[in-house]
Amino acid sequence: KLSYQEMRELEALPGKIENLEQEQANITLRLNEPIIYRDFPDEATALQARFATIEKELADCLARWEELESKSAAKT
């Protein structure tokens, strides 16, 4: 059975994942602008780093969601 804290975490994960995916989409749009690399190379580098961080966060969130879902399903 999921603890109260785990249930709350499970409920929050879809929203967190959605926010990360939206931020990632916004970064992609910005990085698709050719001018950023010419005029704002530091911003481009920072956005690329953030994009990579989001990839890891998303993978961690999805793994945790799967873990909590399977724990919830196994105990009910």
Coordinates of N, CA, C and O in Angstrom, one line a residue:
K1 N 0.8 -1.2 0.0 CA 0.0 0.0 0.0 C 0.9 1.2 0.0 O 1.9 1.3 0.7
L2 N 0.5 2.2 -0.7 CA 1.2 3.5 -0.8 C 1.0 4.3 0.5 O -0.1 4.3 1.1
S3 N 2.1 4.9 1.0 CA 1.9 5.8 2.1 C 1.3 7.1 1.6 O 1.1 7.3 0.5
Y4 N 0.8 7.9 2.6 CA 0.2 9.1 2.3 C 1.1 10.0 1.4 O 0.7 10.6 0.4
Q5 N 2.4 10.0 1.8 CA 3.4 10.8 1.1 C 3.5 10.3 -0.4 O 3.6 11.1 -1.3
E6 N 3.6 9.0 -0.5 CA 3.7 8.4 -1.9 C 2.5 8.7 -2.7 O 2.6 8.9 -3.9
M7 N 1.3 8.6 -2.1 CA 0.0 8.9 -2.8 C 0.1 10.4 -3.3 O -0.3 10.7 -4.5
R8 N 0.5 11.3 -2.5 CA 0.6 12.7 -2.9 C 1.6 12.9 -4.0 O 1.4 13.6 -4.9
E9 N 2.7 12.2 -3.9 CA 3.8 12.2 -4.9 C 3.2 11.7 -6.2 O 3.4 12.3 -7.3
L10 N 2.5 10.6 -6.2 CA 1.9 10.0 -7.4 C 0.9 11.0 -8.0 O 0.9 11.1 -9.3
E11 N 0.1 11.7 -7.2 CA -0.8 12.6 -7.8 C -0.1 13.8 -8.4 O -0.7 14.4 -9.4
A12 N 1.0 14.2 -7.9 CA 1.7 15.4 -8.4 C 2.6 15.1 -9.6 O 2.9 16.0 -10.4
L13 N 3.0 13.9 -9.8 CA 3.9 13.6 -10.9 C 3.3 13.9 -12.3 O 4.1 14.5 -13.1
P14 N 2.1 13.7 -12.7 CA 1.6 14.0 -14.0 C 1.8 15.5 -14.3 O 2.2 15.9 -15.4
G15 N 1.5 16.4 -13.3 CA 1.6 17.8 -13.5 C 3.1 18.2 -13.6 O 3.4 19.1 -14.4
K16 N 3.9 17.6 -12.8 CA 5.4 17.9 -12.9 C 5.9 17.5 -14.3 O 6.6 18.3 -14.9
I17 N 5.5 16.3 -14.7 CA 5.9 15.9 -16.0 C 5.5 16.8 -17.1 O 6.2 17.2 -18.0
E18 N 4.2 17.2 -17.0 CA 3.6 18.1 -18.0 C 4.4 19.5 -18.1 O 4.7 20.0 -19.1
N19 N 4.7 20.0 -16.9 CA 5.5 21.2 -16.8 C 6.9 21.1 -17.4 O 7.3 22.0 -18.1
L20 N 7.5 20.0 -17.1 CA 8.9 19.8 -17.7 C 8.8 19.6 -19.2 O 9.6 20.2 -19.9
E21 N 7.8 18.9 -19.7 CA 7.6 18.8 -21.2 C 7.3 20.1 -21.8 O 7.8 20.4 -22.9
Q22 N 6.6 20.9 -21.2 CA 6.3 22.3 -21.7 C 7.5 23.1 -21.8 O 7.8 23.8 -22.7
E23 N 8.3 23.1 -20.7 CA 9.5 23.9 -20.6 C 10.5 23.4 -21.7 O 11.1 24.2 -22.4
Q24 N 10.5 22.1 -21.9 CA 11.4 21.5 -22.9 C 10.9 21.9 -24.3 O 11.8 22.3 -25.2
A25 N 9.6 22.0 -24.6 CA 9.1 22.4 -25.9 C 9.5 23.9 -26.1 O 9.8 24.3 -27.2
N26 N 9.4 24.7 -25.1 CA 9.7 26.1 -25.2 C 11.2 26.3 -25.5 O 11.6 27.2 -26.3
I27 N 12.0 25.5 -24.8 CA 13.5 25.6 -25.1 C 13.8 25.1 -26.6 O 14.6 25.8 -27.3
T28 N 13.1 24.1 -27.0 CA 13.3 23.7 -28.4 C 12.9 24.8 -29.4 O 13.6 25.0 -30.3
L29 N 11.8 25.4 -29.1 CA 11.4 26.5 -30.0 C 12.5 27.6 -30.0 O 12.8 28.2 -31.1
R30 N 13.0 28.0 -28.9 CA 14.0 29.0 -28.8 C 15.3 28.5 -29.5 O 15.9 29.3 -30.2
L31 N 15.7 27.3 -29.3 CA 16.9 26.8 -29.9 C 16.8 26.6 -31.4 O 17.8 26.6 -32.2
N32 N 15.5 26.6 -31.9 CA 15.3 26.5 -33.4 C 15.4 27.8 -34.1 O 15.4 27.9 -35.3
E33 N 15.6 28.9 -33.3 CA 15.8 30.2 -33.9 C 17.3 30.4 -34.2 O 18.1 30.4 -33.3
P34 N 17.7 30.5 -35.5 CA 19.1 30.5 -35.8 C 19.8 31.7 -35.2 O 21.0 31.6 -34.9
I35 N 19.1 32.8 -35.0 CA 19.8 34.0 -34.4 C 20.4 33.8 -33.0 O 21.3 34.4 -32.7
I36 N 19.8 32.9 -32.3 CA 20.3 32.6 -30.9 C 21.7 32.2 -30.9 O 22.5 32.6 -30.0
Y37 N 22.1 31.4 -31.9 CA 23.5 30.9 -31.9 C 24.5 32.0 -32.3 O 25.6 32.0 -31.8
R38 N 24.0 32.9 -33.1 CA 24.9 34.0 -33.6 C 25.0 35.1 -32.6 O 26.1 35.6 -32.2
D39 N 23.8 35.5 -32.1 CA 23.8 36.7 -31.2 C 23.8 36.4 -29.7 O 24.1 37.3 -28.9
F40 N 23.4 35.2 -29.3 CA 23.3 34.9 -27.9 C 23.9 33.5 -27.6 O 23.2 32.6 -27.1
P41 N 25.1 33.3 -28.0 CA 25.7 32.0 -27.8 C 25.7 31.5 -26.3 O 25.5 30.3 -26.1
D42 N 25.8 32.4 -25.4 CA 25.8 32.0 -24.0 C 24.4 31.5 -23.6 O 24.3 30.5 -22.9
E43 N 23.4 32.1 -24.1 CA 22.0 31.7 -23.8 C 21.8 30.3 -24.5 O 21.1 29.4 -23.9
A44 N 22.2 30.1 -25.7 CA 22.1 28.9 -26.4 C 22.7 27.7 -25.6 O 22.1 26.7 -25.4
T45 N 23.9 28.0 -25.1 CA 24.6 27.0 -24.3 C 23.8 26.7 -23.0 O 23.7 25.5 -22.6
A46 N 23.3 27.7 -22.3 CA 22.6 27.5 -21.1 C 21.3 26.7 -21.4 O 20.9 25.8 -20.6
L47 N 20.6 27.1 -22.5 CA 19.4 26.3 -22.9 C 19.7 24.9 -23.2 O 18.9 24.0 -22.8
Q48 N 20.8 24.6 -23.9 CA 21.1 23.2 -24.2 C 21.4 22.5 -22.9 O 21.0 21.3 -22.8
A49 N 22.0 23.1 -21.9 CA 22.3 22.4 -20.7 C 21.0 22.2 -19.9 O 20.8 21.1 -19.3
R50 N 20.1 23.1 -19.9 CA 18.8 23.0 -19.2 C 18.0 21.9 -19.9 O 17.4 21.1 -19.2
F51 N 18.1 21.8 -21.2 CA 17.4 20.8 -22.0 C 17.8 19.4 -21.5 O 17.0 18.5 -21.3
A52 N 19.2 19.2 -21.4 CA 19.7 17.9 -21.0 C 19.3 17.6 -19.5 O 19.0 16.5 -19.2
T53 N 19.2 18.6 -18.7 CA 18.8 18.4 -17.3 C 17.3 18.0 -17.3 O 17.0 17.1 -16.5
I54 N 16.5 18.6 -18.1 CA 15.1 18.2 -18.2 C 14.9 16.8 -18.6 O 14.1 16.1 -18.1
E55 N 15.8 16.4 -19.6 CA 15.7 15.0 -20.1 C 15.9 14.0 -18.9 O 15.2 13.0 -18.8
K56 N 16.9 14.3 -18.1 CA 17.1 13.4 -16.9 C 16.0 13.5 -15.9 O 15.6 12.5 -15.4
E57 N 15.5 14.7 -15.6 CA 14.4 14.9 -14.7 C 13.2 14.1 -15.2 O 12.5 13.4 -14.4
L58 N 12.9 14.2 -16.5 CA 11.7 13.5 -17.0 C 11.9 12.0 -16.9 O 11.0 11.3 -16.5
A59 N 13.1 11.5 -17.2 CA 13.3 10.0 -17.1 C 13.2 9.6 -15.6 O 12.5 8.6 -15.3
D60 N 13.7 10.4 -14.7 CA 13.5 10.1 -13.2 C 12.0 10.1 -12.8 O 11.6 9.2 -12.1
C61 N 11.3 11.1 -13.3 CA 9.9 11.2 -12.9 C 9.1 10.1 -13.5 O 8.2 9.5 -12.8
L62 N 9.4 9.7 -14.8 CA 8.6 8.6 -15.4 C 8.9 7.3 -14.7 O 8.0 6.5 -14.5
A63 N 10.2 7.1 -14.3 CA 10.6 5.9 -13.6 C 9.9 5.8 -12.2 O 9.4 4.8 -11.8
R64 N 9.9 7.0 -11.5 CA 9.2 7.0 -10.2 C 7.7 6.8 -10.3 O 7.1 6.1 -9.5
W65 N 7.1 7.4 -11.3 CA 5.7 7.2 -11.6 C 5.4 5.7 -11.8 O 4.4 5.2 -11.2
E66 N 6.2 5.1 -12.7 CA 6.0 3.7 -12.9 C 6.1 2.9 -11.6 O 5.3 1.9 -11.4
E67 N 7.1 3.2 -10.9 CA 7.3 2.5 -9.6 C 6.1 2.6 -8.6 O 5.7 1.6 -8.1
L68 N 5.7 3.8 -8.5 CA 4.5 4.1 -7.6 C 3.2 3.4 -8.1 O 2.5 2.9 -7.3
E69 N 3.0 3.5 -9.4 CA 1.8 2.9 -10.0 C 1.9 1.4 -9.8 O 0.8 0.8 -9.5
S70 N 3.0 0.7 -10.0 CA 3.1 -0.7 -9.9 C 2.9 -1.1 -8.4 O 2.3 -2.1 -8.1
K71 N 3.5 -0.3 -7.5 CA 3.3 -0.5 -6.1 C 1.8 -0.4 -5.7 O 1.3 -1.2 -4.9
S72 N 1.2 0.6 -6.2 CA -0.2 0.8 -5.9 C -1.1 -0.3 -6.5 O -2.0 -0.8 -5.8
A73 N -0.8 -0.7 -7.7 CA -1.6 -1.8 -8.3 C -1.4 -3.2 -7.7 O -2.3 -4.0 -7.5
A74 N -0.2 -3.4 -7.2 CA 0.2 -4.7 -6.6 C -0.5 -4.9 -5.2 O -0.8 -6.0 -4.8
K75 N -0.8 -3.8 -4.6 CA -1.3 -3.9 -3.2 C -2.8 -3.7 -3.1 O -3.4 -3.9 -2.1
T76 N -3.4 -3.5 -4.3 CA -4.9 -3.3 -4.2 C -5.6 -4.5 -4.7 O -5.1 -5.4 -5.3

